[in-house]
mmCIF file of C-alpha atoms and ligand atoms in Angstrom:
data_model
loop_
_atom_site.group_PDB
_atom_site.id
_atom_site.type_symbol
_atom_site.label_atom_id
_atom_site.label_comp_id
_atom_site.label_asym_id
_atom_site.label_seq_id
_atom_site.Cartn_x
_atom_site.Cartn_y
_atom_site.Cartn_z
ATOM 1 C CA UNK A 1 -2.122 -10.308 19.421
ATOM 2 C CA UNK A 2 -1.047 -6.728 18.815
ATOM 3 C CA UNK A 3 -3.205 -3.618 18.886
ATOM 4 C CA UNK A 4 -3.100 -2.973 15.173
ATOM 5 C CA UNK A 5 -5.460 -2.813 12.224
ATOM 6 C CA UNK A 6 -4.095 -4.446 9.079
ATOM 7 C CA UNK A 7 -5.763 -3.486 5.805
ATOM 8 C CA UNK A 8 -4.841 -5.380 2.654
ATOM 9 C CA UNK A 9 -6.362 -5.303 -0.774
ATOM 10 C CA UNK A 10 -5.817 -4.504 -4.439
ATOM 11 C CA UNK A 11 -4.848 -1.105 -5.896
ATOM 12 C CA UNK A 12 -7.616 1.469 -5.825
ATOM 13 C CA UNK A 13 -9.871 -0.265 -3.278
ATOM 14 C CA UNK A 14 -9.728 2.838 -1.050
ATOM 15 C CA UNK A 15 -7.268 1.511 1.527
ATOM 16 C CA UNK A 16 -5.357 4.732 2.169
ATOM 17 C CA UNK A 17 -8.440 6.977 2.336
ATOM 18 C CA UNK A 18 -10.129 4.627 4.767
ATOM 19 C CA UNK A 19 -6.982 3.963 6.814
ATOM 20 C CA UNK A 20 -6.286 7.693 7.239
ATOM 21 C CA UNK A 21 -9.815 8.291 8.520
ATOM 22 C CA UNK A 22 -9.624 5.350 10.899
ATOM 23 C CA UNK A 23 -6.229 6.454 12.196
ATOM 24 C CA UNK A 24 -7.599 9.913 13.012
ATOM 25 C CA UNK A 25 -10.646 8.460 14.796
ATOM 26 C CA UNK A 26 -8.713 5.839 16.780
ATOM 27 C CA UNK A 27 -5.656 8.027 17.318
ATOM 28 C CA UNK A 28 -3.443 5.356 15.764
ATOM 29 C CA UNK A 29 -0.468 6.005 13.489
ATOM 30 C CA UNK A 30 -1.200 5.392 9.816
ATOM 31 C CA UNK A 31 1.539 3.455 8.031
ATOM 32 C CA UNK A 32 1.285 3.471 4.228
ATOM 33 C CA UNK A 33 3.567 0.619 3.162
ATOM 34 C CA UNK A 34 2.915 1.118 -0.573
ATOM 35 C CA UNK A 35 4.697 4.482 -0.292
ATOM 36 C CA UNK A 36 7.882 2.659 0.774
ATOM 37 C CA UNK A 37 7.857 0.405 -2.320
ATOM 38 C CA UNK A 38 7.058 3.502 -4.377
ATOM 39 C CA UNK A 39 10.183 5.241 -3.034
ATOM 40 C CA UNK A 40 12.346 2.312 -4.178
ATOM 41 C CA UNK A 41 10.546 2.349 -7.536
ATOM 42 C CA UNK A 42 11.326 6.050 -7.889
ATOM 43 C CA UNK A 43 15.010 5.332 -7.299
ATOM 44 C CA UNK A 44 14.914 2.678 -10.064
ATOM 45 C CA UNK A 45 13.190 5.067 -12.480
ATOM 46 C CA UNK A 46 15.540 7.966 -11.760
ATOM 47 C CA UNK A 47 18.624 5.756 -12.043
ATOM 48 C CA UNK A 48 17.525 3.563 -14.967
ATOM 49 C CA UNK A 49 17.614 0.344 -12.976
ATOM 50 C CA UNK A 50 15.356 -2.410 -14.308
ATOM 51 C CA UNK A 51 14.069 -4.336 -11.250
ATOM 52 C CA UNK A 52 14.685 -7.761 -12.730
ATOM 53 C CA UNK A 53 15.934 -9.935 -9.879
ATOM 54 C CA UNK A 54 17.534 -10.160 -6.443
ATOM 55 C CA UNK A 55 21.013 -9.721 -7.889
ATOM 56 C CA UNK A 56 20.467 -6.387 -9.596
ATOM 57 C CA UNK A 57 18.340 -5.111 -6.712
ATOM 58 C CA UNK A 58 20.909 -6.171 -4.080
ATOM 59 C CA UNK A 59 23.403 -3.770 -5.640
ATOM 60 C CA UNK A 60 20.807 -1.001 -5.876
ATOM 61 C CA UNK A 61 19.615 -1.586 -2.315
ATOM 62 C CA UNK A 62 23.108 -0.861 -1.020
ATOM 63 C CA UNK A 63 22.623 2.679 -2.288
ATOM 64 C CA UNK A 64 19.007 3.077 -1.186
ATOM 65 C CA UNK A 65 17.951 4.296 2.233
ATOM 66 C CA UNK A 66 14.199 4.586 2.811
ATOM 67 C CA UNK A 67 13.121 6.148 6.095
ATOM 68 C CA UNK A 68 9.795 7.309 7.479
ATOM 69 C CA UNK A 69 8.891 10.250 9.654
ATOM 70 C CA UNK A 70 5.652 11.917 10.682
ATOM 71 C CA UNK A 71 4.810 15.601 10.306
ATOM 72 C CA UNK A 72 1.474 16.796 11.722
ATOM 73 C CA UNK A 73 0.236 13.217 11.569
ATOM 74 C CA UNK A 74 1.208 12.795 7.913
ATOM 75 C CA UNK A 75 3.648 10.085 6.879
ATOM 76 C CA UNK A 76 6.698 11.451 5.073
ATOM 77 C CA UNK A 77 8.865 9.067 3.051
ATOM 78 C CA UNK A 78 12.504 9.947 2.614
ATOM 79 C CA UNK A 79 14.621 8.436 -0.147
ATOM 80 C CA UNK A 80 18.281 8.967 0.718
ATOM 81 C CA UNK A 81 17.297 11.939 2.829
ATOM 82 C CA UNK A 82 14.965 13.565 0.256
ATOM 83 C CA UNK A 83 11.259 13.957 1.008
ATOM 84 C CA UNK A 84 9.717 12.169 -1.997
ATOM 85 C CA UNK A 85 6.031 12.380 -1.037
ATOM 86 C CA UNK A 86 5.391 14.736 -3.954
ATOM 87 C CA UNK A 87 6.983 12.414 -6.515
ATOM 88 C CA UNK A 88 5.660 8.935 -5.766
ATOM 89 C CA UNK A 89 1.931 9.242 -6.516
ATOM 90 C CA UNK A 90 2.103 8.809 -10.292
ATOM 91 C CA UNK A 91 0.781 5.826 -12.241
ATOM 92 C CA UNK A 92 4.316 5.221 -13.589
ATOM 93 C CA UNK A 93 5.756 4.942 -10.076
ATOM 94 C CA UNK A 94 2.827 2.740 -8.982
ATOM 95 C CA UNK A 95 3.393 0.305 -11.827
ATOM 96 C CA UNK A 96 7.140 0.235 -11.157
ATOM 97 C CA UNK A 97 6.440 -0.318 -7.437
ATOM 98 C CA UNK A 98 4.406 -3.373 -8.350
ATOM 99 C CA UNK A 99 7.470 -4.837 -10.166
ATOM 100 C CA UNK A 100 9.995 -3.770 -7.519
ATOM 101 C CA UNK A 101 7.892 -5.245 -4.721
ATOM 102 C CA UNK A 102 7.967 -8.698 -6.329
ATOM 103 C CA UNK A 103 11.695 -8.979 -5.513
ATOM 104 C CA UNK A 104 12.505 -10.920 -2.345
ATOM 105 C CA UNK A 105 15.404 -8.733 -1.142
ATOM 106 C CA UNK A 106 13.270 -5.597 -1.427
ATOM 107 C CA UNK A 107 10.480 -7.183 0.592
ATOM 108 C CA UNK A 108 12.862 -8.396 3.293
ATOM 109 C CA UNK A 109 14.123 -4.861 3.802
ATOM 110 C CA UNK A 110 10.700 -3.187 3.756
ATOM 111 C CA UNK A 111 8.998 -5.754 6.005
ATOM 112 C CA UNK A 112 11.696 -5.202 8.655
ATOM 113 C CA UNK A 113 11.124 -1.443 8.517
ATOM 114 C CA UNK A 114 7.338 -1.880 8.764
ATOM 115 C CA UNK A 115 7.577 -4.266 11.709
ATOM 116 C CA UNK A 116 9.882 -1.827 13.483
ATOM 117 C CA UNK A 117 7.353 0.997 13.001
ATOM 118 C CA UNK A 118 4.610 -1.147 14.572
ATOM 119 C CA UNK A 119 6.765 -2.299 17.490
ATOM 120 C CA UNK A 120 6.390 0.793 19.616
ATOM 121 C CA UNK A 121 2.971 2.216 18.644
ATOM 122 C CA UNK A 122 -0.587 1.317 17.725
ATOM 123 C CA UNK A 123 -0.824 1.363 13.942
ATOM 124 C CA UNK A 124 -3.218 1.116 11.080
ATOM 125 C CA UNK A 125 -1.097 -0.296 8.308
ATOM 126 C CA UNK A 126 -2.206 -0.833 4.732
ATOM 127 C CA UNK A 127 -0.605 -2.800 1.919
ATOM 128 C CA UNK A 128 -0.766 -6.240 0.323
ATOM 129 C CA UNK A 129 0.820 -8.563 2.911
ATOM 130 C CA UNK A 130 0.148 -6.845 6.229
ATOM 131 C CA UNK A 131 -2.270 -9.418 7.670
ATOM 132 C CA UNK A 132 -0.382 -12.356 6.182
ATOM 133 C CA UNK A 133 3.311 -11.474 6.671
ATOM 134 C CA UNK A 134 4.072 -8.115 8.301
ATOM 135 C CA UNK A 135 1.648 -8.202 11.244
ATOM 136 C CA UNK A 136 0.230 -11.732 11.380
ATOM 137 C CA UNK A 137 -0.803 -11.085 15.007
ATOM 138 C CA UNK A 138 -2.818 -7.926 14.285
ATOM 139 C CA UNK A 139 -6.048 -7.923 16.267
ATOM 140 C CA UNK A 140 -8.081 -6.653 13.316
ATOM 141 C CA UNK A 141 -7.474 -7.726 9.723
ATOM 142 C CA UNK A 142 -9.477 -6.331 6.842
ATOM 143 C CA UNK A 143 -9.366 -7.360 3.204
ATOM 144 C CA UNK A 144 -10.707 -4.310 1.393
ATOM 145 C CA UNK A 145 -11.684 -4.845 -2.203
ATOM 146 C CA UNK A 146 -13.862 -3.515 -5.055
ATOM 147 C CA UNK A 147 -14.461 -4.519 -8.679
ATOM 148 C CA UNK A 148 -11.828 -3.602 -11.299
ATOM 149 C CA UNK A 149 -14.373 -1.372 -13.093
ATOM 150 C CA UNK A 150 -15.144 0.624 -9.979
ATOM 151 C CA UNK A 151 -11.499 0.959 -8.952
ATOM 152 C CA UNK A 152 -10.557 2.182 -12.446
ATOM 153 C CA UNK A 153 -13.427 4.702 -12.398
ATOM 154 C CA UNK A 154 -12.289 6.033 -9.000
ATOM 155 C CA UNK A 155 -8.736 6.521 -10.281
ATOM 156 C CA UNK A 156 -10.128 8.143 -13.422
ATOM 157 C CA UNK A 157 -12.203 10.619 -11.370
ATOM 158 C CA UNK A 158 -9.170 11.420 -9.187
ATOM 159 C CA UNK A 159 -7.041 12.212 -12.242
ATOM 160 C CA UNK A 160 -9.782 14.280 -13.893
ATOM 161 C CA UNK A 161 -10.139 16.293 -10.705
ATOM 162 C CA UNK A 162 -6.395 16.964 -10.677
ATOM 163 C CA UNK A 163 -6.538 17.930 -14.360
ATOM 164 C CA UNK A 164 -4.413 14.923 -15.391
ATOM 165 C CA UNK A 165 -5.244 13.542 -18.825
ATOM 166 C CA UNK A 166 -6.147 9.823 -18.803
ATOM 167 C CA UNK A 167 -8.174 7.143 -20.481
ATOM 168 C CA UNK A 168 -10.580 4.915 -18.552
ATOM 169 C CA UNK A 169 -9.916 1.760 -20.597
ATOM 170 C CA UNK A 170 -6.128 2.166 -20.180
ATOM 171 C CA UNK A 171 -6.546 2.623 -16.425
ATOM 172 C CA UNK A 172 -8.721 -0.483 -16.253
ATOM 173 C CA UNK A 173 -6.073 -2.523 -18.052
ATOM 174 C CA UNK A 174 -3.281 -1.159 -15.834
ATOM 175 C CA UNK A 175 -5.229 -2.006 -12.691
ATOM 176 C CA UNK A 176 -6.003 -5.526 -13.938
ATOM 177 C CA UNK A 177 -2.319 -6.048 -14.841
ATOM 178 C CA UNK A 178 -1.220 -4.730 -11.435
ATOM 179 C CA UNK A 179 -3.698 -7.072 -9.680
ATOM 180 C CA UNK A 180 -2.303 -9.971 -11.652
ATOM 181 C CA UNK A 181 1.323 -9.114 -10.788
ATOM 182 C CA UNK A 182 0.568 -8.477 -7.103
ATOM 183 C CA UNK A 183 -1.491 -11.664 -6.724
ATOM 184 C CA UNK A 184 0.698 -14.132 -8.628
ATOM 185 C CA UNK A 185 4.215 -13.135 -7.520
ATOM 186 C CA UNK A 186 6.335 -15.688 -5.691
ATOM 187 C CA UNK A 187 7.069 -13.620 -2.551
ATOM 188 C CA UNK A 188 4.137 -12.630 -0.309
ATOM 189 C CA UNK A 189 1.474 -12.365 -3.010
ATOM 190 C CA UNK A 190 -1.634 -10.354 -2.247
ATOM 191 C CA UNK A 191 -4.130 -12.692 -0.634
ATOM 192 C CA UNK A 192 -6.694 -12.585 2.071
ATOM 193 C CA UNK A 193 -5.436 -13.708 5.502
ATOM 194 C CA UNK A 194 -7.506 -16.607 6.844
ATOM 195 C CA UNK A 195 -8.715 -14.491 9.750
ATOM 196 C CA UNK A 196 -9.367 -11.327 7.703
ATOM 197 C CA UNK A 197 -12.840 -9.898 7.240
ATOM 198 C CA UNK A 198 -13.656 -9.059 3.620
ATOM 199 C CA UNK A 199 -15.159 -5.633 2.999
ATOM 200 C CA UNK A 200 -16.267 -4.990 -0.596
ATOM 201 C CA UNK A 201 -16.379 -1.223 -1.039
ATOM 202 C CA UNK A 202 -17.787 -1.320 -4.606
ATOM 203 C CA UNK A 203 -21.154 0.073 -3.603
ATOM 204 C CA UNK A 204 -20.295 1.625 -0.243
ATOM 205 C CA UNK A 205 -19.496 5.227 0.616
ATOM 206 C CA UNK A 206 -16.294 6.073 2.483
ATOM 207 C CA UNK A 207 -18.330 6.747 5.638
ATOM 208 C CA UNK A 208 -20.028 3.352 5.352
ATOM 209 C CA UNK A 209 -16.697 1.531 4.994
ATOM 210 C CA UNK A 210 -15.237 3.414 7.961
ATOM 211 C CA UNK A 211 -18.297 2.593 10.076
ATOM 212 C CA UNK A 212 -18.128 -1.077 9.088
ATOM 213 C CA UNK A 213 -14.451 -1.378 10.060
ATOM 214 C CA UNK A 214 -15.009 0.487 13.334
ATOM 215 C CA UNK A 215 -17.758 -2.028 14.129
ATOM 216 C CA UNK A 216 -15.417 -4.942 13.373
ATOM 217 C CA UNK A 217 -12.688 -3.353 15.537
ATOM 218 C CA UNK A 218 -15.175 -2.786 18.344
ATOM 219 C CA UNK A 219 -16.248 -6.432 18.249
ATOM 220 C CA UNK A 220 -12.596 -7.424 18.640
ATOM 221 C CA UNK A 221 -12.231 -5.071 21.617
ATOM 222 C CA UNK A 222 -9.963 -2.618 19.804
HETATM 223 O O1 LIG B 301 -0.747 0.605 -2.441
HETATM 224 P P1 LIG B 301 0.126 1.185 -3.513
HETATM 225 O O2 LIG B 301 -0.585 1.361 -4.821
HETATM 226 O O3 LIG B 301 0.808 2.445 -3.081
HETATM 227 O O4 LIG B 301 1.282 0.082 -3.734
HETATM 228 C C1 LIG B 301 2.205 0.164 -4.816
HETATM 229 C C2 LIG B 301 2.730 -1.241 -5.123
HETATM 230 O O5 LIG B 301 3.529 -1.692 -4.035
HETATM 231 C C3 LIG B 301 1.653 -2.306 -5.316
HETATM 232 O O6 LIG B 301 1.333 -2.512 -6.672
HETATM 233 C C4 LIG B 301 2.220 -3.548 -4.686
HETATM 234 C C5 LIG B 301 3.308 -3.068 -3.799
HETATM 235 N N1 LIG B 301 3.041 -3.290 -2.377
HETATM 236 C C6 LIG B 301 3.383 -4.510 -1.848
HETATM 237 O O7 LIG B 301 3.811 -5.388 -2.568
HETATM 238 N N2 LIG B 301 3.229 -4.746 -0.519
HETATM 239 C C7 LIG B 301 2.734 -3.805 0.285
HETATM 240 N N3 LIG B 301 2.622 -4.067 1.598
HETATM 241 C C8 LIG B 301 2.349 -2.547 -0.236
HETATM 242 C C9 LIG B 301 2.508 -2.317 -1.591
#
């Protein structure tokens, strides 16, 4: 068993918000694995590379170097030396990340990087395959979910707040499509680990979800 909290779940379930809060409370390092796939997706978008299969991605991967650093507790993702945190949070990059992450060679590379990050520190890591593949020995495993409607509405509210134009029905469809891709892909599909505890955040506040996970961690002695 390793002293880690693994949080998996579909897009928009609140994983990163919750994980950041938990990391601050427990003084663990927060590792956002989605950001790593997003960095590779950004490379594909900027270089017109369709992420079709292992072969085309093998060539691209030779030119891609994704590294992680921490600045004042915040995770910074570097793509070939450039800090890309400001570029990877768009819906376009998220959708591309979902396609890129279905490719075996990409996963191999990213899983190795994630395992290395967890080797020397206590982490809270969120993603799709953390409890099942990346950290199967994590002491605490959470499967955080919420209904498609609620997840789409949360994204919608986020965009409206940022002044980004969007349409709720389109967001709902994109989230449902992303769920489908992430859950049905051949390599490490999103699924609940057998020993994960399901937390449905649909009708819970952030504070309630944090409290629930802290209770689960406490019961496991973490
Ligand atoms: O969590 P996110 O929205 O930043 O993730 C973007 C995409 O990356 C998501 O659609 C699936 C993929 N992903 C993955 O396959 N495995 C992970 N551990 C994290 C993300």
